[in-house]
Amino acid sequence: MAEKYVYGFREGNKEMKSLLGGKGANLAEMTNLGLNVPPGFTISTEACTRFYEEGEELWDTLKAEMKEHVLETEEIIGKKFGDENNPLLFSVRSGSVFSMPGMMDTVLNLGLTDKAVAGLANSTGNERFAYDSYRRFIQMFSDVAMEVPKSFFDGVMDDVKEKVGAEKDTDLTAEDLKLICEHFKKVYEREIGTEFPQDPIEQLMLSTKAVFKSWNNPRARVYRVLNDIPHDLGTAVNIQAMVFGNMGDRSGTGVAFSRNPATGENELFGEFLVNAQGEDVVAGIRTPEEIHELKKIMPDVYQQFLDTAENLELHYKDMQDLEFTIENEVLFILQTRNGKRTTQAAINIAVDMVNEGLITKQEAILRVDPDSISQLLHPNFDEKELKNSKVISKGLAASPGAASGKIYFNSHDSVNAANRGEHAILVRQETSPEDIEGMVSAQGILTSRGGMTSHAAVVARGMGKCCVAGANEVFVDEVAKTMRVGDAVYGEGDVISLDGTTGIIYEGSIKKVDPELAGSFETFMEWVNEEKRMVVRTNADTPRDAIQAINFGAEGIGLCRTEHMFFHEDRIKAVREMIIAKNTDARKAALDKILPVQEQDFYDIFKVMEGRPVNVRLLDPPLHEFIPNTKEDMEALAMDLNIPVLEIENSVKALHEVNPMLGHRGCRLAVTYPEIYRMQARAIITAALKLKAEGVPVTPEIMIPLVGELKELAYVKGEVIDEINQVFQELGATIEYQVGTMIEVPRAALMADEIATEAAFFSYGTNDMTQMAFGFSRDDAGKFLSEYAEKGILEKSPFEVLDQKGVGQLLEMASVKGRAANPDIHLGICGEHGGEPSSIDFCDRIGLDYVSCSPFRVPIARLAAAQSAIKAKQ
Amino acid sequence: MAEKYVYGFREGNKEMKSLLGGKGANLAEMTNLGLNVPPGFTISTEACTRFYEEGEELWDTLKAEMKEHVLETEEIIGKKFGDENNPLLFSVRSGSVFSMPGMMDTVLNLGLTDKAVAGLANSTGNERFAYDSYRRFIQMFSDVAMEVPKSFFDGVMDDVKEKVGAEKDTDLTAEDLKLICEHFKKVYEREIGTEFPQDPIEQLMLSTKAVFKSWNNPRARVYRVLNDIPHDLGTAVNIQAMVFGNMGDRSGTGVAFSRNPATGENELFGEFLVNAQGEDVVAGIRTPEEIHELKKIMPDVYQQFLDTAENLELHYKDMQDLEFTIENEVLFILQTRNGKRTTQAAINIAVDMVNEGLITKQEAILRVDPDSISQLLHPNFDEKELKNSKVISKGLAASPGAASGKIYFNSHDSVNAANRGEHAILVRQETSPEDIEGMVSAQGILTSRGGMTSHAAVVARGMGKCCVAGANEVFVDEVAKTMRVGDAVYGEGDVISLDGTTGIIYEGSIKKVDPELAGSFETFMEWVNEEKRMVVRTNADTPRDAIQAINFGAEGIGLCRTEHMFFHEDRIKAVREMIIAKNTDARKAALDKILPVQEQDFYDIFKVMEGRPVNVRLLDPPLHEFIPNTKEDMEALAMDLNIPVLEIENSVKALHEVNPMLGHRGCRLAVTYPEIYRMQARAIITAALKLKAEGVPVTPEIMIPLVGELKELAYVKGEVIDEINQVFQELGATIEYQVGTMIEVPRAALMADEIATEAAFFSYGTNDMTQMAFGFSRDDAGKFLSEYAEKGILEKSPFEVLDQKGVGQLLEMASVKGRAANPDIHLGICGEHGGEPSSIDFCDRIGLDYVSCSPFRVPIARLAAAQSAIKAKQ
């Protein structure tokens, strides 16, 4: 046969998506697995294309094919289309290659006519149901196939309800509904000019045309542009027999999982309702029964279902979520898909299935969503207590975990409270680097402004500390020390709880449950390590973070930021002295005071890392971040440094920048004040040599940030190496070290071939690179990014998920150019994206050597890296 | 001969730069032109390479070659090396392929010994001169060849001077200098351990070694890294006979141009001194005579020089700048090069030479430096008055021209003064868009902060208005209305003058001279138009600017910024109302007030452009730029709009951005508030239709700024087109228009293939692209860019000269990708670089269709475009 546009479900399989659409291919696959799927057929996407070529008309041979398949379906199911006793009814659904939810149209109960509705009443023994279905069908068909607005019918419904004194639709009797059907048909006749079609085949043809036409409705076109779906794919149409679970006590409907989706236990889990339609289960009017009860009522059907579940697991090699309907003791499987499950269940099922010989370790690894692991690492609130707790408000789930404590409104108060042994919650409008100590001291952090990548969010995730950010209903008055939500006001010392996994803020304290990293988790993560290619490092600035990360499997530090060290109380004064310094000598004198504390910082971190590589980024932020900008703080600093306050004010003015993100920071500081990086290089190397003398191995890497040009790197590196050589000479000892650079400025990626000649490594700073490539300030983009997401322009914030199409080009370009110019170069990523699974997958694909992320994301990154490696092997 | 390392000047030519170095090749070229160049020879760069292979030693065959060439030189000049009567002396100079000024060493008067010094005294008849030369030689040789610090000798000089009571060096007699020579030789002996070499050949070998060694001194190595010169090129050594113009009345020295370098007149122009060395001319001790006087003294020599100058012009086809020495009536040409000249002269000479048949029109066009043309377009101060004027201070020459007037410290006062008929100079710390009216009203603008691309500089250049920016010695107190420089204080109404071409600020008023765009300028610019490929448009926001640009040859508007329009007094209130608006309806109501004035703006501009394309950029800056941020101004606005001041304050707070450059601006405004661009699109199209109805042709182009993603453009363009279709429908008329986008965000360049599918044109916004590609905030980078220039990291500010290596990659990528996806796409540049010659050349090479620049740079751009087109043809 030269032309074939219609395929019975037995003729297809899951590989035929582009011809049959996703839904059609899936129905075919299930049918061919031997499942008793309600029969039917699919009109192919090719037919859709031809439909448009034919001037939006169905052609004769297509109609003939369709009729043939109607007959075939009648045979299979043993009912007749439009029959007056037990009519075959169809659902008509669009189904394109890519899912376009809600964009195209569906018609249910097609085939209902004045005759057939009586048949349905008869076969179900439920007249009310039959006429309710009929009136729904008339409305749906008129809307979808004939473009009669739904509202025309709603008006009729309301009239009848008022007349008969029915409040709700469910108050209507079978008689009422019959009347409504009559009215509905009149509306149709009035609007269309012909009688409501009483020929089921005519209904089918009109509905099929409507589905094809819906492919090109404006909503669908816009949806496709925004979702990168080509316009010329076309949609398929799926025409499937409807089955009824409400045909009496030997009928029913239900949903079940092949294993327990909460715990992973290997036992059937689900529920069902006798004499009911699927809607009844969802509506919750009747309470469903436990699936095992089915065994008592219909033992054969139960056994059949059990076998089906088992076979489907064997076929799909995964836990299945099944929807079924029993029509007169005949079991129909309406849908089967891999079941959703908790992370704990996911891991248990994956490990069990490996042990059962059902799947390989690689398959097991691919089964678990990396992001979901974070649930397992943080404590959570006790579910029962949580239900009884009063919700105050909701913010962004910025950093997972659960925390209860007393509110404090600044770092100082929070630290003092912690010192008194209290549990503190730090509440701020937004945090800044000056709040670090307060954040460390608190159990959790709540901010009223800022997004998922605000300072509070980033730092809290780094610390593995619970944080709810950007709770914009919460009005924080830091001066008055109050937090207001609507009319409720909370003051210092009031107790609240934060759920960092949901973003919800609760009143009072709630019991916490510690996570159990059970045996199967350990087994699973061992398999992960066997598979991954990339090294996973961590971003850590303190020995405590470093230890945490090692416990989670980190293999080194990919980013040790030195600026956080600058804020500690024991050195901030010297740092400020350095910044206020009027000349190089004064600056050096202040730096001399910072040197020993920095050296101690590095000593402590190197020590806990026990020889694992530690990548130290030299000072990055603009200097003005370190000096106060309120009148009072400036006065205090002036007193402290014993200089006129005017001098401080002038410094603040001189350091002010219009766009600090693009200002005097990173290696630019070292070009103007080389002595700063020299001090840091000295501290790093002196600490490393001290440990070496003590027999502790150290692998220091020195990273120069914000480089955009070879000469910039060459100059700054020259200063650093010169200082290190001086240290070597002074101490009469040497140690291996590397000097490399962040690649974060777009120009650095463009010039990577030159820059690589002077760099031992590139570490991609994708946070800043995203800011500069898009021209989005991370601090400001919140104002419009939500609108961008809503309008489908950028679905995910590029600060959360790496923009592989755009920013990714820069990373790939830098990697290719860098390796060509310097084959030994070591490539890694230290931006926030280094802990995000899809971004990690991209890093693996472009061949990076490592990713680095905050400690609590290390297991996630390990899993994502393993998944990517497995996919690459496949 | 297998090995040849030494080349007599007769053996080379100007093509042999890589072997003989630049200087050596040039000496050879002059010699071969038949000029009487003092004879000599060049040791090749290959010898330098071998010198290092030999462990920094000269080898025997090289020495033999050198000696041979010494003999040859003796023969040519008729003197003997180290002779006791009339000694041959040599200069020894380094000369690499690329000029490395001051990086390597030179020795003069080599060959002077105790014997030869007497010979020099004898031949010159000037004993004092001979011993002065000798003592200089000893010091120079010791320093360069033997590394004896110069200071050791200076001490001796000072001792002798004190002893004989000489204040200056010139007070020393021949006897004193003899004594000094004796002392100098002792210093040498003390430091080196051997006698000062009395063998000229030994001196020659030691000096040659020293020059080779100087190639690798640390200064030279750093210089090469920073100037992209490979380390392995090596330097050549030029050894040339010295000639003496101080051998009596038949000797002399001078400098002359083959044409007048000030006016371009075709006559010999220069001066000379009898019985003198070149230094005497420079030192200005004696007043030189006019070159034509030479005819009377030495007619043959004069004629010979005249012929030489004429021949050299024929050879080099350009006006020559000659240095000559006459030694006993023998004319030696020491140097000839293309002479520097004023722009007026450059154009006159170029046009004359075409008329003389000496060069082609294309050659003429290549002769004139495009940047220099701006001198011709602006008025300048009268030279004589200028010399007598008191300099107050100096800033950056931000926008050329000359202006005198009374100081005013804000826009309002300046406008009022102008309305009173006064000439005003607007003095500000820095300007902002709110100062536009003041800038328009003033004769010139002076700012104490900001660089060459600060707001004041950019806007002033756009207006063709004189501006001195970033005069950082000037302390401007805008509140007190004073301007302080050191102790001098200037108040409102005091008169100053600004020279925008030099950046100098003068006290009082100075007479101005208008430029004369003489006949040859017009001829020249006609030729330019014949040659250029690219269209030259202008950046203009007002009809006045547009007319100015058309007069300068602009062929369209490449960038019409609409934000400047928003600041006019008659609409700023409505603009602010629009910004403060709490919802879409209020915003639309305010926009309705702006619509008619915007429409009028576009009407006026379209009208003067008479059908030339006009590219209108829709609103670009963040909204907070339009609302006041001082307490007083906010109060005034609150009164004005009749709303509580708190509401204004809240708006200001809500609009505040950490990095406004990367904030809520450009098309992002249109994603959140589509009604703004809709209003602008309506204004543009309504104005265009009105003119069309009047019979005036209009070619409107609508440009959407800051696009980084196809979907962003598609959404905003959809809104714009929808509004335009409404206008077409309402008015029952249509007009052709284009919608395109700025490419300024780096990601836009990366995604240009996608974006091009929705864009009729790309206009490269290289200002912002430079900011984002480098991560440099234009407003802040001044803090470190000077240090970057000083350290050789970035020699030119990338905001002034396009960074072809980095940012250029993005432009090229966008052009290639854009054209591939949309072959009809029109490509142009509207950043400041569109008026900078080297950047224009780049634009031509990557195939852009047009450049756009401020009106006063249009002729410069035309010339640069023509030069680039000619080079491409060649």
Short mmCIF file of C-alpha atoms in Angstrom, two decimals, chain B residues 543 565 570-571 594-607 683-684 686-687 690-691:
data_model
loop_
_atom_site.label_atom_id
_atom_site.label_comp_id
_atom_site.label_asym_id
_atom_site.label_seq_id
_atom_site.Cartn_x
_atom_site.Cartn_y
_atom_site.Cartn_z
CA PRO B 543 17.30 67.86 13.48
CA MET B 565 14.29 63.34 23.85
CA ASP B 570 8.16 69.81 27.94
CA ARG B 571 7.95 66.09 28.60
CA ILE B 594 4.44 61.68 25.72
CA LEU B 595 3.18 60.28 22.41
CA PRO B 596 2.45 63.57 20.58
CA VAL B 597 5.80 65.15 21.51
CA GLN B 598 7.72 62.03 20.48
CA GLU B 599 5.79 61.96 17.24
CA GLN B 600 6.81 65.56 16.58
CA ASP B 601 10.46 64.72 17.33
CA PHE B 602 10.46 61.95 14.76
CA TYR B 603 8.55 64.08 12.26
CA ASP B 604 11.20 66.79 12.45
CA ILE B 605 14.13 64.42 12.09
CA PHE B 606 12.59 62.37 9.29
CA LYS B 607 11.86 65.60 7.46
CA ALA B 683 5.07 57.76 17.33
CA ILE B 684 7.61 56.69 14.70
CA THR B 686 2.53 58.00 12.71
CA ALA B 687 5.20 60.62 11.99
CA LYS B 690 2.25 62.01 8.04
CA LEU B 691 5.33 62.88 5.99
#
